[in-house]
C-alpha positions as semicolon CSV with decimal commas, in nm:
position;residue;x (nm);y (nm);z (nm)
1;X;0,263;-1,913;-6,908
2;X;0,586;-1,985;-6,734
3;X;0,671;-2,339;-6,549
4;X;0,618;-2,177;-6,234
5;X;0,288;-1,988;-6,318
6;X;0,159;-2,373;-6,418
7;X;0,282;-2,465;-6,080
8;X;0,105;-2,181;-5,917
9;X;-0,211;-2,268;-6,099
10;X;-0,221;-2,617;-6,042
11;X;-0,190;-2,604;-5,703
12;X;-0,407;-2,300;-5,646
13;X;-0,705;-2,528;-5,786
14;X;-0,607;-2,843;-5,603
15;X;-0,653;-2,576;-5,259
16;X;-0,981;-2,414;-5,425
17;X;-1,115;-2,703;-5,532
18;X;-0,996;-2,942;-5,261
19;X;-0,927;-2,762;-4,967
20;X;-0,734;-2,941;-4,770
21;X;-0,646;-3,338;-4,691
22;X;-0,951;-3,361;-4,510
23;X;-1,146;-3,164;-4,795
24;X;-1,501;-2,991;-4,740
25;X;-1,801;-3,128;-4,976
26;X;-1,827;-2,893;-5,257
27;X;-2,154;-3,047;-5,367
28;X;-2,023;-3,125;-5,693
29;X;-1,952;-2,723;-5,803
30;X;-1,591;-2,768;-5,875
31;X;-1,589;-3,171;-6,131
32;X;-1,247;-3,142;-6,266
33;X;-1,164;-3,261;-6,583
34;X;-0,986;-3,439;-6,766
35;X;-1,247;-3,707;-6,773
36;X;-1,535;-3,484;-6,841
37;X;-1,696;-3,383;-6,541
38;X;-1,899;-3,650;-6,348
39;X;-2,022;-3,914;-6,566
40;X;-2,123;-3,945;-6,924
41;X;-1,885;-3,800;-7,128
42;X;-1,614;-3,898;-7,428
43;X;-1,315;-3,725;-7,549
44;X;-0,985;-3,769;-7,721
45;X;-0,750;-3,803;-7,487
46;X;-0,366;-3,738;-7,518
47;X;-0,191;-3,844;-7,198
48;X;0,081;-3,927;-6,992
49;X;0,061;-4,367;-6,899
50;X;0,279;-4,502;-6,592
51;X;0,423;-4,805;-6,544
52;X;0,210;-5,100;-6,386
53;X;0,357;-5,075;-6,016
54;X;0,258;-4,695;-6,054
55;X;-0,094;-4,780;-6,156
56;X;-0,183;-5,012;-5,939
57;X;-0,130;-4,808;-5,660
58;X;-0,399;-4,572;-5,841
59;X;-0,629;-4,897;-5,856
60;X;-0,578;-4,941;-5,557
61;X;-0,695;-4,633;-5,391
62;X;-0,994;-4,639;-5,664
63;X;-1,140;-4,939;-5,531
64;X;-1,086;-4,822;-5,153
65;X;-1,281;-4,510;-5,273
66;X;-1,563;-4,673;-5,421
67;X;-1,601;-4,932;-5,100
68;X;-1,705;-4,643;-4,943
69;X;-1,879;-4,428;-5,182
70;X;-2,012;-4,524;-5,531
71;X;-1,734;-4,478;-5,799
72;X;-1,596;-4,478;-6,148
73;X;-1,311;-4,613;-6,083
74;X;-0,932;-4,682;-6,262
75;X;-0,718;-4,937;-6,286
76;X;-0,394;-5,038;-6,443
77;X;-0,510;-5,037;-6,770
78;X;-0,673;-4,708;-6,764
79;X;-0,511;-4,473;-6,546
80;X;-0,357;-4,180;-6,608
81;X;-0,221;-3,799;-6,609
82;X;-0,387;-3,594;-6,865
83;X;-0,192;-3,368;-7,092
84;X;-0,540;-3,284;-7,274
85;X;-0,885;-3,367;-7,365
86;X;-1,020;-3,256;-7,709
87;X;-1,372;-3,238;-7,843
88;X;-1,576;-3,360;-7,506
89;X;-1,893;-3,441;-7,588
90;X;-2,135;-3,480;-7,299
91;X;-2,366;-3,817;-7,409
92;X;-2,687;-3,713;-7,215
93;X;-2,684;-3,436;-7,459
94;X;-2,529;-3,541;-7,751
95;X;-2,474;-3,824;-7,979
96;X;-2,443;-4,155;-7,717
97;X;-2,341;-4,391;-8,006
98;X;-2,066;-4,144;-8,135
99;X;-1,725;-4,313;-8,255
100;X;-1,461;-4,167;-8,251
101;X;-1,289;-4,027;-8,611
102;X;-0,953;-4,186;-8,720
103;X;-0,883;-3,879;-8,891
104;X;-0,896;-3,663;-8,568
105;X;-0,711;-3,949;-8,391
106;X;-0,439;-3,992;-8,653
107;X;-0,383;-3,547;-8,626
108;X;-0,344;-3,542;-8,283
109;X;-0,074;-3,872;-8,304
110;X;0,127;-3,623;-8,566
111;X;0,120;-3,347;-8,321
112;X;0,255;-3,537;-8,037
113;X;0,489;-3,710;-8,221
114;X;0,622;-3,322;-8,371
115;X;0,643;-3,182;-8,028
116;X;0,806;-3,465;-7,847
117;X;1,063;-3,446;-8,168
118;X;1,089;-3,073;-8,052
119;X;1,168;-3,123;-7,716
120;X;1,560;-3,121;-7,667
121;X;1,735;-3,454;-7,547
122;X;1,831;-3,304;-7,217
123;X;1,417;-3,196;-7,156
124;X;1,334;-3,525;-7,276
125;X;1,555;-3,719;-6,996
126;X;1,398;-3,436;-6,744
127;X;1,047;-3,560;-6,865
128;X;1,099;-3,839;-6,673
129;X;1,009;-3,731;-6,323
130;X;0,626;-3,691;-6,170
131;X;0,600;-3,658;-5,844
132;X;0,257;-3,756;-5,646
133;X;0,271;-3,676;-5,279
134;X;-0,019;-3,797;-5,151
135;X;-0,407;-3,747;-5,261
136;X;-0,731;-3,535;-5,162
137;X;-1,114;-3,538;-5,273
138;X;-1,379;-3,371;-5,199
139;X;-1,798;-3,436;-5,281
140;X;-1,733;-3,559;-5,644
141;X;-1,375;-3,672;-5,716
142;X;-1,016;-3,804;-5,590
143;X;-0,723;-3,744;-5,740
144;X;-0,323;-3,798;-5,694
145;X;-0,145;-3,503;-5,669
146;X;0,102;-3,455;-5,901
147;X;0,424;-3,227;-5,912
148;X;0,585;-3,227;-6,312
149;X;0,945;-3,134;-6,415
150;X;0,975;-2,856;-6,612
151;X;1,102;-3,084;-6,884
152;X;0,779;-3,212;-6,838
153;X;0,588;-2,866;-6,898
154;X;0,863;-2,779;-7,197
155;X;0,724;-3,116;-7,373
156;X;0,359;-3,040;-7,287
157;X;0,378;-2,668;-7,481
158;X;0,537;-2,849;-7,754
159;X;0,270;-3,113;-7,802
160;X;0,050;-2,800;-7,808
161;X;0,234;-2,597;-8,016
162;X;0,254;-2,865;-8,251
163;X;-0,129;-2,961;-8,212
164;X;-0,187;-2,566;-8,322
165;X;0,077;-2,551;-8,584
166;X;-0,108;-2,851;-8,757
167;X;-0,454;-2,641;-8,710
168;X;-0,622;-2,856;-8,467
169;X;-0,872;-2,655;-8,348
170;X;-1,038;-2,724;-7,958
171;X;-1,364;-2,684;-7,795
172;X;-1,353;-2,347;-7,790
173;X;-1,269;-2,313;-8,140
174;X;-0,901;-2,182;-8,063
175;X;-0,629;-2,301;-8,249
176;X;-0,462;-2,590;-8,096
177;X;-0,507;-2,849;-7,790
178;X;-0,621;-2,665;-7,501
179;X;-0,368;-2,855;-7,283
180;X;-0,484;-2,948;-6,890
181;X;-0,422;-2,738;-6,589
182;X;-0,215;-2,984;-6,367
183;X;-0,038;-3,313;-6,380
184;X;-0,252;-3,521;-6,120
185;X;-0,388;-3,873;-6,180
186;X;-0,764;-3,926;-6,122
187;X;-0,844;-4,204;-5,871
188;X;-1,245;-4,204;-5,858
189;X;-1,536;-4,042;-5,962
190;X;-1,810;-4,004;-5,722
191;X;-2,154;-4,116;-5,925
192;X;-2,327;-3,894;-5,678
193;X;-2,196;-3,641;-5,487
194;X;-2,148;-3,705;-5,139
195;X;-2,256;-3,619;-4,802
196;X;-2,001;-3,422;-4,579
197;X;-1,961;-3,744;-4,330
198;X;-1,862;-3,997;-4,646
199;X;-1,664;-3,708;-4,786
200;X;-1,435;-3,735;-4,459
201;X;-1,450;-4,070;-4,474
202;X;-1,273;-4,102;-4,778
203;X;-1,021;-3,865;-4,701
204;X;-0,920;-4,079;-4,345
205;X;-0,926;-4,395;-4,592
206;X;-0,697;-4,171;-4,839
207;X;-0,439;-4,062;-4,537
208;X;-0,364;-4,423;-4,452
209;X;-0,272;-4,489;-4,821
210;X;0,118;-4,436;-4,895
211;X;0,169;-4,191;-5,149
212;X;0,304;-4,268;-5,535
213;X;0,571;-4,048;-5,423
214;X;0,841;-4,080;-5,757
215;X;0,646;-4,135;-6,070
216;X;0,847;-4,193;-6,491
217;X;0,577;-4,136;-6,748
218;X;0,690;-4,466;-6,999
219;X;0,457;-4,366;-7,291
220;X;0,242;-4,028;-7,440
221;X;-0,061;-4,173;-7,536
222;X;-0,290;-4,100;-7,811
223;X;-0,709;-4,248;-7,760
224;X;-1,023;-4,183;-7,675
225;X;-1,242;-4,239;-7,360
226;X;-1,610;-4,310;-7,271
227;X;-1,747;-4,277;-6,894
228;X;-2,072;-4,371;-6,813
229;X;-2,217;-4,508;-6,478
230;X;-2,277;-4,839;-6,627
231;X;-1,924;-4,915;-6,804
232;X;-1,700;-4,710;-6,599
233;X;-1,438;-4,525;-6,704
234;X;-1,384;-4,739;-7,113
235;X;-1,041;-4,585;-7,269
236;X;-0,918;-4,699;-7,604
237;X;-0,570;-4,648;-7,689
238;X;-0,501;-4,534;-8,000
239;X;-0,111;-4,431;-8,041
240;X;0,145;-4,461;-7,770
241;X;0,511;-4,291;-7,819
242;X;0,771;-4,421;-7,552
243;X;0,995;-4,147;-7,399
């Protein structure tokens, strides 16, 4: 997939799954990863962390979110752009009390730490650039749209190269990470999807909030995240490589 086909896709789901500013309820058809869904998952997570100022503007907009409609919410110590899930395990279904293996954990630090050490100097300075022009939700979820570099993308296939190379196998049980489809930041999760009428209401709340607008990823972050309705959203850093 090219840097502009990613483009293409990414924003192609943020219209289908969004609509527009003002989104339509989707009655909780179209939960977007990366944080599993609605509630009740865990994963390992390998993602892209902003600087404080960047996530508290995230926090921010999480807590306006949930003043109007039940949340999970994020803050500054938890928010952030996915690059990929692995292994998500919902815990209705599963094993609740599952930990997370320091094996797995310590794979997927060598595979970002072999693609970032792939990606060229000049890519590496171009990683530096997300840019998140303003937000939309719809019955079950906000996010903070999110526009990468294509230094960005070049360092995302190489994490996933690398994560196949070293024979890290996904969900699916193909070889490697199975990487995101977009660069946005989560701002809430909806416990229960909403009605049409708080639906809008959000999204008038959301147009009055200033967009992110320039965004530098400091760290690529190696851990592993719980969400539940009781605890939240409960991530657990593992590895963090500065860029």
């Amino acid at each position: 997939m090219s840097y502009g086909d990613f483009l293409d896709k990414q924003y192609g789901i943020y219209e289908k799954a969004f609509d527009t500013p003002h989104a339509q309820a989707l009655a909780g058809q179209l939960a977007l990863k990366p944080d599993g869904g609605a509630v009740n998952k865990s994963a390992y997570l390998v993602a892209w962390r902003f600087p404080e100022i960047v996530s508290m503007d995230i926090e921010d907009a999480s807590l306006g979110v949930n003043a109007i409609a039940q949340a999970v919410t994020y803050s500054t110590e938890n928010a952030h752009s996915t690059l990929s899930d692995h292994l998500l395990v919902n815990r209705e279904t599963g094993d609740p009390n599952q930990e997370p293996d320091p094996e797995v954990l310590e794979m997927l630090s060598k595979a970002v730490k072999q693609g970032l050490n792939a990606t060229s100097r000049r890519d590496r300075q171009g990683i530096g650039i997300v840019y998140y022009d303003g937000y939309r939700t719809n019955a079950t979820t906000t996010v903070a749209l999110g526009l990468p570099t294509n230094g960005l993308y070049i360092a995302r296939n190489n994490v996933i190269q690398a994560s196949a190379d070293l024979k890290i196998v996904n969900s699916k049980g193909d070889m490697g990470l199975a990487g995101g489809w977009g660069t946005h930041m989560t701002v809430s999760r909806n416990i229960h999807p909403q009605e049409p009428i708080i639906t809008q209401r959000i999204a008038e709340f959301l147009d009055n909030q200033p967009p992110i607008g320039l965004a530098i990823p400091s760290t690529l972050e190696v851990g592993h995240f719980n969400v539940d309705t009781r605890n939240g959203f409960q991530y657990t850093p593992y590895e963090a490589y500065e860029l």
